[in-house]
Coordinates of N, CA and C in Angstrom, one line a residue:
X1 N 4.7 -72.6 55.9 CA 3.8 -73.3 56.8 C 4.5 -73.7 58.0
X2 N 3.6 -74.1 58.9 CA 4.4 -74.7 60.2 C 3.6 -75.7 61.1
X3 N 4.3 -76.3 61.7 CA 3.8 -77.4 62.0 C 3.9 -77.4 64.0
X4 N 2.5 -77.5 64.6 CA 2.3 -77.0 66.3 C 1.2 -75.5 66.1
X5 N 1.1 -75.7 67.2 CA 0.1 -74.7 67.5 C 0.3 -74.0 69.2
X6 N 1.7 -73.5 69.2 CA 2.1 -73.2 70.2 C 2.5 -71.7 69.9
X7 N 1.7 -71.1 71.1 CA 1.6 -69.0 70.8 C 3.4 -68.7 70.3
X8 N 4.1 -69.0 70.6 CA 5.2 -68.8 70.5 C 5.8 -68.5 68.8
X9 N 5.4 -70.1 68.6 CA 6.1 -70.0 67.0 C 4.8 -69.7 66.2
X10 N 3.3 -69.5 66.1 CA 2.5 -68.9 65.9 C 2.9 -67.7 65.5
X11 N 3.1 -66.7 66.7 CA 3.2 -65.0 66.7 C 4.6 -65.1 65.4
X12 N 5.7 -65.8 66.0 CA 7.1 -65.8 65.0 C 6.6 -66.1 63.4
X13 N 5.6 -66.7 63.2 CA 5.6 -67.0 61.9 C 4.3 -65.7 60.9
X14 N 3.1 -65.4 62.4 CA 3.0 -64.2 61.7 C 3.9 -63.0 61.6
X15 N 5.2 -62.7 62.1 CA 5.7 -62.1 61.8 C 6.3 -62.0 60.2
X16 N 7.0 -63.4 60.0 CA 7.6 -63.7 59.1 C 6.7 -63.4 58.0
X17 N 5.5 -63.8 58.1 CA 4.0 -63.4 56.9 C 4.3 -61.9 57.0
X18 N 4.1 -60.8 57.8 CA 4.3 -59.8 57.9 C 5.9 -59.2 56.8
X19 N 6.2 -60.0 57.0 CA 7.8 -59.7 56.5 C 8.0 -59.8 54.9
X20 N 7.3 -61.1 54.5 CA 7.1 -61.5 53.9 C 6.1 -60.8 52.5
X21 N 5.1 -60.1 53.8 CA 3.9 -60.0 52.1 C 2.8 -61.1 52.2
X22 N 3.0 -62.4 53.2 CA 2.0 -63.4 52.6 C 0.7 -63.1 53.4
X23 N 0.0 -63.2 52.8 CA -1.8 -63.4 53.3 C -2.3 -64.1 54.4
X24 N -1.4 -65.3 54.2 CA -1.8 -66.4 55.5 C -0.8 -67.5 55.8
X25 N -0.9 -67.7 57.0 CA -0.3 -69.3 57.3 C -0.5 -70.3 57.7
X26 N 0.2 -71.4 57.0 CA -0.3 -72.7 57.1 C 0.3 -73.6 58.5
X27 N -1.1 -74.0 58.8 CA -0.8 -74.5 60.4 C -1.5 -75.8 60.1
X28 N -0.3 -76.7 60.4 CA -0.6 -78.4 60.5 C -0.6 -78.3 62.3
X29 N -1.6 -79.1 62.8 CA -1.7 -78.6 64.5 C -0.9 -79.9 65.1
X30 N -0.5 -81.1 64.5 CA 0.0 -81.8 65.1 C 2.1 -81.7 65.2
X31 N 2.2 -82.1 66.0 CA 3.8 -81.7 66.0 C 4.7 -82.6 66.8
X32 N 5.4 -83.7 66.2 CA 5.6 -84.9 67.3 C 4.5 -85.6 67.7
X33 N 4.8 -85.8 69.2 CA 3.9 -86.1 69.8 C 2.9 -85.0 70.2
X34 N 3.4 -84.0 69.8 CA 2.0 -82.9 70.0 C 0.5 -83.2 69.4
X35 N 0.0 -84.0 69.4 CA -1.3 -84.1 68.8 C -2.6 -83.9 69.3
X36 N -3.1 -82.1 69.6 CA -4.0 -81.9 70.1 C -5.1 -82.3 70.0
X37 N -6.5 -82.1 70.7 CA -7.9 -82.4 70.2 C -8.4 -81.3 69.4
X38 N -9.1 -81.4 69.2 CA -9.7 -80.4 68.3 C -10.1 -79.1 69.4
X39 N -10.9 -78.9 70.4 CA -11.4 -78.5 71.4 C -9.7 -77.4 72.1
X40 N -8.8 -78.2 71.8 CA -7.7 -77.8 72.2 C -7.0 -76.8 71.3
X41 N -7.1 -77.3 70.3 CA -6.5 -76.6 68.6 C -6.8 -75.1 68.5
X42 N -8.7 -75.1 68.8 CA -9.1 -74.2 68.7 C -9.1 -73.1 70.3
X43 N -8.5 -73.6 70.9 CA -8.4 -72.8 72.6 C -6.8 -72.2 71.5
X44 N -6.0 -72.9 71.6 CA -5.2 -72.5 71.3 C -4.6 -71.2 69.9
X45 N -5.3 -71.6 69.1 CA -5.6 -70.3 67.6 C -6.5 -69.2 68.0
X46 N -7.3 -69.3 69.2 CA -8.2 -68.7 69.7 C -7.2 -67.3 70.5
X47 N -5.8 -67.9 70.9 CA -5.1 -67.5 72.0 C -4.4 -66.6 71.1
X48 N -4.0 -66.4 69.7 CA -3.1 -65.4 68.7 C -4.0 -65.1 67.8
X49 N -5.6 -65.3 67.1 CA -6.4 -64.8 66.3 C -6.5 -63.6 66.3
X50 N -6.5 -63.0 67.6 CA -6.5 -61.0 67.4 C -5.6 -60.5 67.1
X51 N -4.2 -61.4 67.1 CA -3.0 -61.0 66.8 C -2.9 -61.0 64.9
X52 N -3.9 -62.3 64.6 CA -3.4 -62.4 63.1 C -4.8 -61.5 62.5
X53 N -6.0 -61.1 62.7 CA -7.1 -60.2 62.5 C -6.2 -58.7 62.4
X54 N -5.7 -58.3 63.1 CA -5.1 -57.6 63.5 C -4.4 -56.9 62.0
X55 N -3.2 -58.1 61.8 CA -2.4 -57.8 60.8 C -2.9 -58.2 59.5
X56 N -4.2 -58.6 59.5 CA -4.5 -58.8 58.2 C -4.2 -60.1 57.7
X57 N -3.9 -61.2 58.2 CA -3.3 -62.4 58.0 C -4.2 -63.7 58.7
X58 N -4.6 -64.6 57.6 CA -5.3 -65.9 57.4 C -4.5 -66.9 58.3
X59 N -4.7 -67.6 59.2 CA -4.3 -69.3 59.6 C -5.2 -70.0 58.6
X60 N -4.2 -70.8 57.7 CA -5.1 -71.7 57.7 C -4.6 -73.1 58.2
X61 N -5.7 -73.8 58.5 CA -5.4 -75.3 59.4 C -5.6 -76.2 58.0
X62 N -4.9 -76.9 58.4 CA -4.6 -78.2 57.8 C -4.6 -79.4 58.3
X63 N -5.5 -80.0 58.2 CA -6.1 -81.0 59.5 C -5.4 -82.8 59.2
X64 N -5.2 -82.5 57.8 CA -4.7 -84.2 57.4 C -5.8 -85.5 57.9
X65 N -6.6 -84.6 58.0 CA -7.8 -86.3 57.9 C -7.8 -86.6 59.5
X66 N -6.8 -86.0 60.2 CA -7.7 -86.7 61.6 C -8.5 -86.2 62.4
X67 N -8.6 -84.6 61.9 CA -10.2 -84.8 62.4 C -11.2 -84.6 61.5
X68 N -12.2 -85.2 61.9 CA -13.7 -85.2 61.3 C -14.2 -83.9 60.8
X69 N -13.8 -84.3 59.2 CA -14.9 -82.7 58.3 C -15.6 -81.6 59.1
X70 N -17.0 -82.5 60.1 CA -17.8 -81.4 60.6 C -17.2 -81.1 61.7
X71 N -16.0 -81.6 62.3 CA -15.6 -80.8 63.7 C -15.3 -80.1 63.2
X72 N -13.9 -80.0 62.2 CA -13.5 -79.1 61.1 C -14.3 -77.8 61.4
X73 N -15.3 -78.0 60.6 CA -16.0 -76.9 59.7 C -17.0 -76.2 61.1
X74 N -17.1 -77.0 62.2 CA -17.6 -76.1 63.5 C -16.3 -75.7 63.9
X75 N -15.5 -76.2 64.3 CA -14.0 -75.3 64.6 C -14.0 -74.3 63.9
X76 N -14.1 -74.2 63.0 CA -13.3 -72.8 61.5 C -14.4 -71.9 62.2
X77 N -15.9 -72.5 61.7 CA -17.1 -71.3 62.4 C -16.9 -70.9 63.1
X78 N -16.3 -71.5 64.4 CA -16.7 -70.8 65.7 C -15.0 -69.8 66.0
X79 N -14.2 -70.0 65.5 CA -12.7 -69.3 65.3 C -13.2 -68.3 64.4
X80 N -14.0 -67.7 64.0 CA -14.3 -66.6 62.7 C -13.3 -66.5 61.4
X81 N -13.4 -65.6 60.8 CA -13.1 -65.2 59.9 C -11.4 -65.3 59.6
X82 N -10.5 -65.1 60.9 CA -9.2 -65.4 61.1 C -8.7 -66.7 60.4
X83 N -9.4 -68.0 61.0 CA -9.3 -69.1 60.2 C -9.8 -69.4 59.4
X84 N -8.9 -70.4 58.4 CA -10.0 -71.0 57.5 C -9.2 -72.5 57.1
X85 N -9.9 -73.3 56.3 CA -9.4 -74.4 55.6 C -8.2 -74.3 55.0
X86 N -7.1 -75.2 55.1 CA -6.6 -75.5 54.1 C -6.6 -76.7 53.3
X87 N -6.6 -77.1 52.4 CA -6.8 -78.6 52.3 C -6.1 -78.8 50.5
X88 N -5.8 -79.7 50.5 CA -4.5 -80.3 49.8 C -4.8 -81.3 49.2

């Protein structure tokens, strides 16, 4: 899993899934002081999703409770099939 939501270690980590064999990866979006809005989260997953559709590989977000279930679950909708929940 990894922690940010920056294209950079995104694409590196689908690789590593690629490398790997794994199905999906685990994205906590907050990172330091990185703590996006939701609106942001999803611009941003929005920005490598054709990349992970592509290779056959799942993001899943892991939200830790700060945002709200139904933004959640309109986020994941409106990001398709690339993303989904993870929850713990």
């Amino acid at each position: 899993g990894m922690r940010g939501t920056d294209t950079e270690s995104l694409l590196a980590h689908l690789a590593l899934a690629q490398e790997t064999g794994s199905p999906f990866v685990r994205v906590m979006p907050d990172k330091g002081d990185d703590k996006p809005d939701a609106q942001e989260i999803v611009r941003r997953l929005q920005a490598v999703s054709q990349d992970f559709a592509e290779a056959g590989v799942v993001l899943a977000w892991e939200s830790h409770e700060r945002i709200p279930v139904a933004t959640l679950r309109s986020c994941v909708e409106a990001l398709g099939p690339t993303v989904r929940v993870c929850l713990d």
